[in-house]
Amino acid sequence: MRKRCAVALFCVHAVHGICKGAGMDNKNHESEIALHLANRAYVYGALHVVFGALPNADVVQRIASDNTKAALGDALALCRASLGGEPGPCVGMLGVSAERCLTEAIGEVEKLKGLVDADAEAIACKLKSDYSRLFDIPGDSYVHTWESPYVGTEGTLFQASTLNVREYYHEAGYRLQAEKHFPDDHIAAMMDYLRCTGEKAYNEYADGLDRDAASTLDVQVRFLKQHVLTWADVFASRVVERDGLGYYAAFAKALAAFAQVDYAFAGGLAKELAAV
């Protein structure tokens, strides 16, 4: 077993291409894979923060950081590389390409950075109001943030799909602090699970444990297919409808787009590593 000289997990950079090409030696290819794995874990962590709770100044500064922009840029590069220059699949009901959704999210980060540099507390206060209106207070603008209402009975918590999500969590040694009192299939919990298992895949790859990394990625791919891609498009559509061109609309579209891009990337990489 050979340990790789991989990047620090949260030292993310935008990189291009996902396949080993002519003139690229094995070390460069390994470094690219490591960067992609680090970036995808970061994106899932950022999405967890965006949809997890009322924001504060620290949260908006993190989302407005160069790391967030770079990680989303890497997702955009993956999207473009995997599609050979095509605009990519539409994000469900929105009829907008994954490439455009990710591009708009990068633009939102850049816009947010300028605002946050001026007054992070004021921006956090505005976003708290938006978050409460969209995700906390039932009303005309309210959007469900857990899977069950989208695949089962409207508004019902802890359905069969929720328990299946919990099984995924427990298999990975992941457990919600408020388990049985907070929906396991909440979008923020799902993003944090994918962050956690994404970090695991990264560490396995860095340690030269290619088959272990392939297995972890394969589980993530199945989870994306069964519990994220089933409703991310509808969720994003409702947020866009009720938030217009706002912060949460941009990141809801980015979430739906990234889930598609990462499903293809992680699935392809799992097969590559399993064959080593």
Tab-separated table of C-alpha atoms in Angstrom:
chain	number	residue	atom	x	y	z
A	1	MET	CA	0.000	0.000	0.000
A	2	ARG	CA	1.425	3.412	-0.999
A	3	LYS	CA	0.302	6.574	0.719
A	4	ARG	CA	-0.206	9.477	-1.619
A	5	CYS	CA	1.115	12.975	-1.122
A	6	ALA	CA	-2.357	14.515	-1.240
A	7	VAL	CA	-3.601	18.020	-0.557
A	8	ALA	CA	-4.763	19.166	2.845
A	9	LEU	CA	-8.473	18.407	2.972
A	10	PHE	CA	-9.695	21.982	3.198
A	11	CYS	CA	-7.025	23.571	1.011
A	12	VAL	CA	-9.226	23.660	-2.068
A	13	HIS	CA	-8.326	24.949	-5.497
A	14	ALA	CA	-10.147	25.011	-8.816
A	15	VAL	CA	-8.790	22.346	-11.132
A	16	HIS	CA	-9.780	21.154	-14.573
A	17	GLY	CA	-10.518	17.781	-16.107
A	18	ILE	CA	-11.429	14.453	-14.572
A	19	CYS	CA	-9.727	11.984	-16.846
A	20	LYS	CA	-6.087	11.128	-17.271
A	21	GLY	CA	-4.986	12.622	-20.554
A	22	ALA	CA	-2.038	12.493	-22.886
A	23	GLY	CA	1.100	13.845	-21.247
A	24	MET	CA	-0.331	13.673	-17.732
A	25	ASP	CA	1.753	11.441	-15.472
A	26	ASN	CA	0.284	9.310	-12.726
A	27	LYS	CA	1.215	11.725	-9.915
A	28	ASN	CA	-0.557	14.606	-11.611
A	29	HIS	CA	-3.617	12.442	-12.162
A	30	GLU	CA	-3.598	11.399	-8.508
A	31	SER	CA	-3.271	15.027	-7.407
A	32	GLU	CA	-6.256	16.009	-9.539
A	33	ILE	CA	-8.366	13.236	-8.050
A	34	ALA	CA	-7.336	14.269	-4.533
A	35	LEU	CA	-8.314	17.875	-5.254
A	36	HIS	CA	-11.689	16.829	-6.642
A	37	LEU	CA	-12.339	14.676	-3.567
A	38	ALA	CA	-11.379	17.535	-1.234
A	39	ASN	CA	-13.527	20.016	-3.128
A	40	ARG	CA	-16.638	17.827	-3.208
A	41	ALA	CA	-16.471	17.299	0.569
A	42	TYR	CA	-16.150	21.066	0.992
A	43	VAL	CA	-19.168	21.790	-1.232
A	44	TYR	CA	-21.350	19.378	0.712
A	45	GLY	CA	-20.193	21.012	3.951
A	46	ALA	CA	-21.005	24.479	2.613
A	47	LEU	CA	-24.489	23.377	1.523
A	48	HIS	CA	-25.031	21.902	4.993
A	49	VAL	CA	-24.187	25.301	6.490
A	50	VAL	CA	-26.439	27.214	4.067
A	51	PHE	CA	-29.552	25.121	4.725
A	52	GLY	CA	-28.823	23.955	8.271
A	53	ALA	CA	-29.869	26.883	10.438
A	54	LEU	CA	-30.301	30.624	10.748
A	55	PRO	CA	-27.077	32.223	9.508
A	56	ASN	CA	-24.744	34.429	11.520
A	57	ALA	CA	-21.795	36.600	10.508
A	58	ASP	CA	-19.362	33.674	10.667
A	59	VAL	CA	-21.579	31.600	8.363
A	60	VAL	CA	-21.918	34.289	5.694
A	61	GLN	CA	-18.179	34.964	5.814
A	62	ARG	CA	-17.499	31.268	5.275
A	63	ILE	CA	-19.895	31.049	2.331
A	64	ALA	CA	-18.444	34.250	0.843
A	65	SER	CA	-14.882	32.888	1.079
A	66	ASP	CA	-12.420	32.130	-1.701
A	67	ASN	CA	-12.602	28.450	-0.672
A	68	THR	CA	-16.315	28.297	-1.460
A	69	LYS	CA	-15.788	30.009	-4.802
A	70	ALA	CA	-12.912	27.637	-5.661
A	71	ALA	CA	-14.842	24.498	-4.687
A	72	LEU	CA	-17.854	25.541	-6.761
A	73	GLY	CA	-15.460	26.390	-9.580
A	74	ASP	CA	-14.119	22.866	-9.419
A	75	ALA	CA	-17.673	21.493	-9.631
A	76	LEU	CA	-18.243	23.701	-12.674
A	77	ALA	CA	-15.023	22.396	-14.255
A	78	LEU	CA	-16.136	18.812	-13.617
A	79	CYS	CA	-19.488	19.586	-15.178
A	80	ARG	CA	-17.888	21.040	-18.304
A	81	ALA	CA	-15.228	18.337	-18.629
A	82	SER	CA	-17.705	15.496	-18.307
A	83	LEU	CA	-19.992	16.998	-20.940
A	84	GLY	CA	-17.457	17.794	-23.642
A	85	GLY	CA	-18.435	21.452	-23.836
A	86	GLU	CA	-22.192	20.864	-23.777
A	87	PRO	CA	-24.269	22.938	-21.318
A	88	GLY	CA	-25.220	19.878	-19.314
A	89	PRO	CA	-28.465	18.350	-18.100
A	90	CYS	CA	-31.311	20.595	-17.046
A	91	VAL	CA	-31.961	20.933	-13.363
A	92	GLY	CA	-35.355	19.312	-13.259
A	93	MET	CA	-38.389	21.556	-13.267
A	94	LEU	CA	-36.277	24.695	-13.632
A	95	GLY	CA	-35.243	23.914	-17.193
A	96	VAL	CA	-31.842	25.484	-16.502
A	97	SER	CA	-28.535	23.725	-17.207
A	98	ALA	CA	-26.379	22.444	-14.347
A	99	GLU	CA	-23.561	24.593	-15.736
A	100	ARG	CA	-25.646	27.746	-15.478
A	101	CYS	CA	-26.808	26.902	-11.943
A	102	LEU	CA	-23.220	26.468	-10.745
A	103	THR	CA	-22.113	29.615	-12.562
A	104	GLU	CA	-24.887	31.607	-10.879
A	105	ALA	CA	-23.890	30.231	-7.462
A	106	ILE	CA	-20.304	31.396	-8.025
A	107	GLY	CA	-21.695	34.814	-8.938
A	108	GLU	CA	-23.730	34.811	-5.716
A	109	VAL	CA	-20.580	34.069	-3.699
A	110	GLU	CA	-18.772	36.967	-5.390
A	111	LYS	CA	-21.709	39.313	-4.742
A	112	LEU	CA	-21.987	38.153	-1.143
A	113	LYS	CA	-18.268	38.708	-0.584
A	114	GLY	CA	-18.584	42.365	-1.511
A	115	LEU	CA	-21.540	42.829	0.810
A	116	VAL	CA	-20.027	40.887	3.688
A	117	ASP	CA	-16.796	42.879	3.544
A	118	ALA	CA	-18.904	45.976	4.198
A	119	ASP	CA	-21.119	44.613	7.000
A	120	ALA	CA	-21.335	40.869	7.725
A	121	GLU	CA	-23.764	41.333	10.623
A	122	ALA	CA	-26.265	43.266	8.490
A	123	ILE	CA	-26.156	40.633	5.731
A	124	ALA	CA	-26.627	37.833	8.283
A	125	CYS	CA	-29.650	39.675	9.724
A	126	LYS	CA	-31.244	39.967	6.263
A	127	LEU	CA	-30.593	36.293	5.508
A	128	LYS	CA	-32.053	35.250	8.866
A	129	SER	CA	-35.310	36.886	7.840
A	130	ASP	CA	-35.251	35.093	4.476
A	131	TYR	CA	-34.399	31.758	6.099
A	132	SER	CA	-37.248	32.037	8.606
A	133	ARG	CA	-39.748	33.010	5.891
A	134	LEU	CA	-38.723	30.133	3.623
A	135	PHE	CA	-37.906	27.272	5.983
A	136	ASP	CA	-39.188	27.952	9.503
A	137	ILE	CA	-42.565	29.703	9.420
A	138	PRO	CA	-45.499	27.987	7.624
A	139	GLY	CA	-47.129	30.295	5.109
A	140	ASP	CA	-47.241	31.192	1.416
A	141	SER	CA	-43.428	31.271	1.158
A	142	TYR	CA	-42.749	28.120	3.176
A	143	VAL	CA	-40.697	25.295	1.609
A	144	HIS	CA	-40.327	21.836	3.156
A	145	THR	CA	-36.667	20.996	3.749
A	146	TRP	CA	-36.929	17.251	4.203
A	147	GLU	CA	-37.462	14.427	1.729
A	148	SER	CA	-40.642	12.773	3.011
A	149	PRO	CA	-43.180	15.350	1.746
A	150	TYR	CA	-41.713	15.107	-1.758
A	151	VAL	CA	-41.819	11.315	-2.027
A	152	GLY	CA	-44.662	10.417	0.346
A	153	THR	CA	-47.449	12.136	2.245
A	154	GLU	CA	-47.390	15.927	2.234
A	155	GLY	CA	-45.968	17.311	5.462
A	156	THR	CA	-45.540	13.933	7.186
A	157	LEU	CA	-42.352	13.294	9.147
A	158	PHE	CA	-40.484	10.028	9.762
A	159	GLN	CA	-41.794	7.903	6.914
A	160	ALA	CA	-40.178	4.734	5.531
A	161	SER	CA	-37.786	6.808	3.423
A	162	THR	CA	-36.637	8.602	6.588
A	163	LEU	CA	-35.761	5.320	8.257
A	164	ASN	CA	-33.840	4.203	5.183
A	165	VAL	CA	-31.821	7.416	5.349
A	166	ARG	CA	-31.074	6.665	9.003
A	167	GLU	CA	-29.776	3.228	8.014
A	168	TYR	CA	-27.282	4.884	5.671
A	169	TYR	CA	-26.193	7.166	8.506
A	170	HIS	CA	-25.696	4.359	10.992
A	171	GLU	CA	-23.747	2.253	8.506
A	172	ALA	CA	-21.269	5.118	8.212
A	173	GLY	CA	-21.142	5.661	11.973
A	174	TYR	CA	-22.979	8.954	11.490
A	175	ARG	CA	-25.745	9.870	13.931
A	176	LEU	CA	-27.808	13.022	14.385
A	177	GLN	CA	-27.529	14.629	17.803
A	178	ALA	CA	-31.311	14.972	17.905
A	179	GLU	CA	-32.104	11.610	16.306
A	180	LYS	CA	-35.824	10.723	16.501
A	181	HIS	CA	-36.574	14.374	17.260
A	182	PHE	CA	-35.214	15.875	14.020
A	183	PRO	CA	-35.949	14.469	10.545
A	184	ASP	CA	-33.010	12.381	9.335
A	185	ASP	CA	-33.976	13.235	5.768
A	186	HIS	CA	-33.611	16.997	6.264
A	187	ILE	CA	-31.546	18.436	3.398
A	188	ALA	CA	-28.941	19.836	5.793
A	189	ALA	CA	-28.464	16.463	7.495
A	190	MET	CA	-28.084	14.776	4.107
A	191	MET	CA	-25.455	17.304	3.043
A	192	ASP	CA	-23.548	16.792	6.284
A	193	TYR	CA	-23.651	13.007	5.843
A	194	LEU	CA	-22.259	13.424	2.321
A	195	ARG	CA	-19.586	15.773	3.677
A	196	CYS	CA	-18.621	13.256	6.352
A	197	THR	CA	-18.472	10.303	3.973
A	198	GLY	CA	-16.808	12.513	1.361
A	199	GLU	CA	-14.002	13.240	3.818
A	200	LYS	CA	-13.760	9.499	4.465
A	201	ALA	CA	-13.366	8.800	0.730
A	202	TYR	CA	-10.704	11.495	0.512
A	203	ASN	CA	-8.722	10.074	3.439
A	204	GLU	CA	-8.949	6.536	2.079
A	205	TYR	CA	-7.666	7.721	-1.285
A	206	ALA	CA	-4.855	9.713	0.361
A	207	ASP	CA	-3.840	6.580	2.277
A	208	GLY	CA	-3.712	4.512	-0.916
A	209	LEU	CA	-6.801	2.493	0.024
A	210	ASP	CA	-8.345	2.662	-3.444
A	211	ARG	CA	-10.856	-0.155	-3.002
A	212	ASP	CA	-12.047	1.291	0.300
A	213	ALA	CA	-12.438	4.692	-1.337
A	214	ALA	CA	-14.326	3.060	-4.224
A	215	SER	CA	-16.692	1.379	-1.748
A	216	THR	CA	-17.341	4.637	0.116
A	217	LEU	CA	-18.000	6.484	-3.142
A	218	ASP	CA	-20.318	3.721	-4.290
A	219	VAL	CA	-22.413	4.096	-1.123
A	220	GLN	CA	-22.560	7.853	-1.674
A	221	VAL	CA	-23.712	7.311	-5.263
A	222	ARG	CA	-26.514	5.014	-4.098
A	223	PHE	CA	-27.533	7.536	-1.445
A	224	LEU	CA	-27.618	10.350	-4.002
A	225	LYS	CA	-29.777	8.267	-6.322
A	226	GLN	CA	-32.201	7.058	-3.655
A	227	HIS	CA	-32.485	10.108	-1.403
A	228	VAL	CA	-31.202	13.313	-3.006
A	229	LEU	CA	-31.888	13.178	-6.732
A	230	THR	CA	-35.448	12.064	-5.901
A	231	TRP	CA	-36.425	15.542	-4.705
A	232	ALA	CA	-33.584	18.064	-5.071
A	233	ASP	CA	-35.029	19.417	-8.333
A	234	VAL	CA	-38.490	20.027	-6.874
A	235	PHE	CA	-36.997	21.524	-3.717
A	236	ALA	CA	-34.865	23.898	-5.807
A	237	SER	CA	-37.838	24.856	-7.960
A	238	ARG	CA	-39.929	25.776	-4.928
A	239	VAL	CA	-37.143	27.810	-3.356
A	240	VAL	CA	-36.597	29.698	-6.624
A	241	GLU	CA	-40.333	30.333	-6.921
A	242	ARG	CA	-40.512	31.763	-3.397
A	243	ASP	CA	-37.104	33.435	-3.111
A	244	GLY	CA	-36.796	34.887	-6.599
A	245	LEU	CA	-33.177	35.587	-7.435
A	246	GLY	CA	-32.055	35.521	-3.811
A	247	TYR	CA	-29.260	33.818	-1.891
A	248	TYR	CA	-31.252	30.688	-1.041
A	249	ALA	CA	-32.546	30.322	-4.583
A	250	ALA	CA	-28.971	30.394	-5.920
A	251	PHE	CA	-27.754	27.736	-3.498
A	252	ALA	CA	-30.823	25.535	-3.938
A	253	LYS	CA	-30.106	25.485	-7.681
A	254	ALA	CA	-26.426	24.817	-6.965
A	255	LEU	CA	-27.394	21.908	-4.709
A	256	ALA	CA	-29.597	20.304	-7.365
A	257	ALA	CA	-26.939	20.839	-10.048
A	258	PHE	CA	-24.060	19.613	-7.897
A	259	ALA	CA	-25.950	16.458	-6.949
A	260	GLN	CA	-26.181	15.580	-10.659
A	261	VAL	CA	-22.549	16.424	-11.379
A	262	ASP	CA	-21.253	14.573	-8.339
A	263	TYR	CA	-23.416	11.534	-9.028
A	264	ALA	CA	-21.671	11.151	-12.394
A	265	PHE	CA	-18.190	11.990	-11.073
A	266	ALA	CA	-18.315	9.789	-7.959
A	267	GLY	CA	-19.799	6.880	-9.902
A	268	GLY	CA	-17.089	7.064	-12.539
A	269	LEU	CA	-14.295	7.406	-9.995
A	270	ALA	CA	-15.641	4.485	-7.941
A	271	LYS	CA	-15.384	2.246	-10.992
A	272	GLU	CA	-11.883	3.513	-11.802
A	273	LEU	CA	-10.609	2.896	-8.265
A	274	ALA	CA	-12.285	-0.514	-7.965
A	275	ALA	CA	-10.418	-1.629	-11.084
A	276	VAL	CA	-6.965	-0.645	-9.746
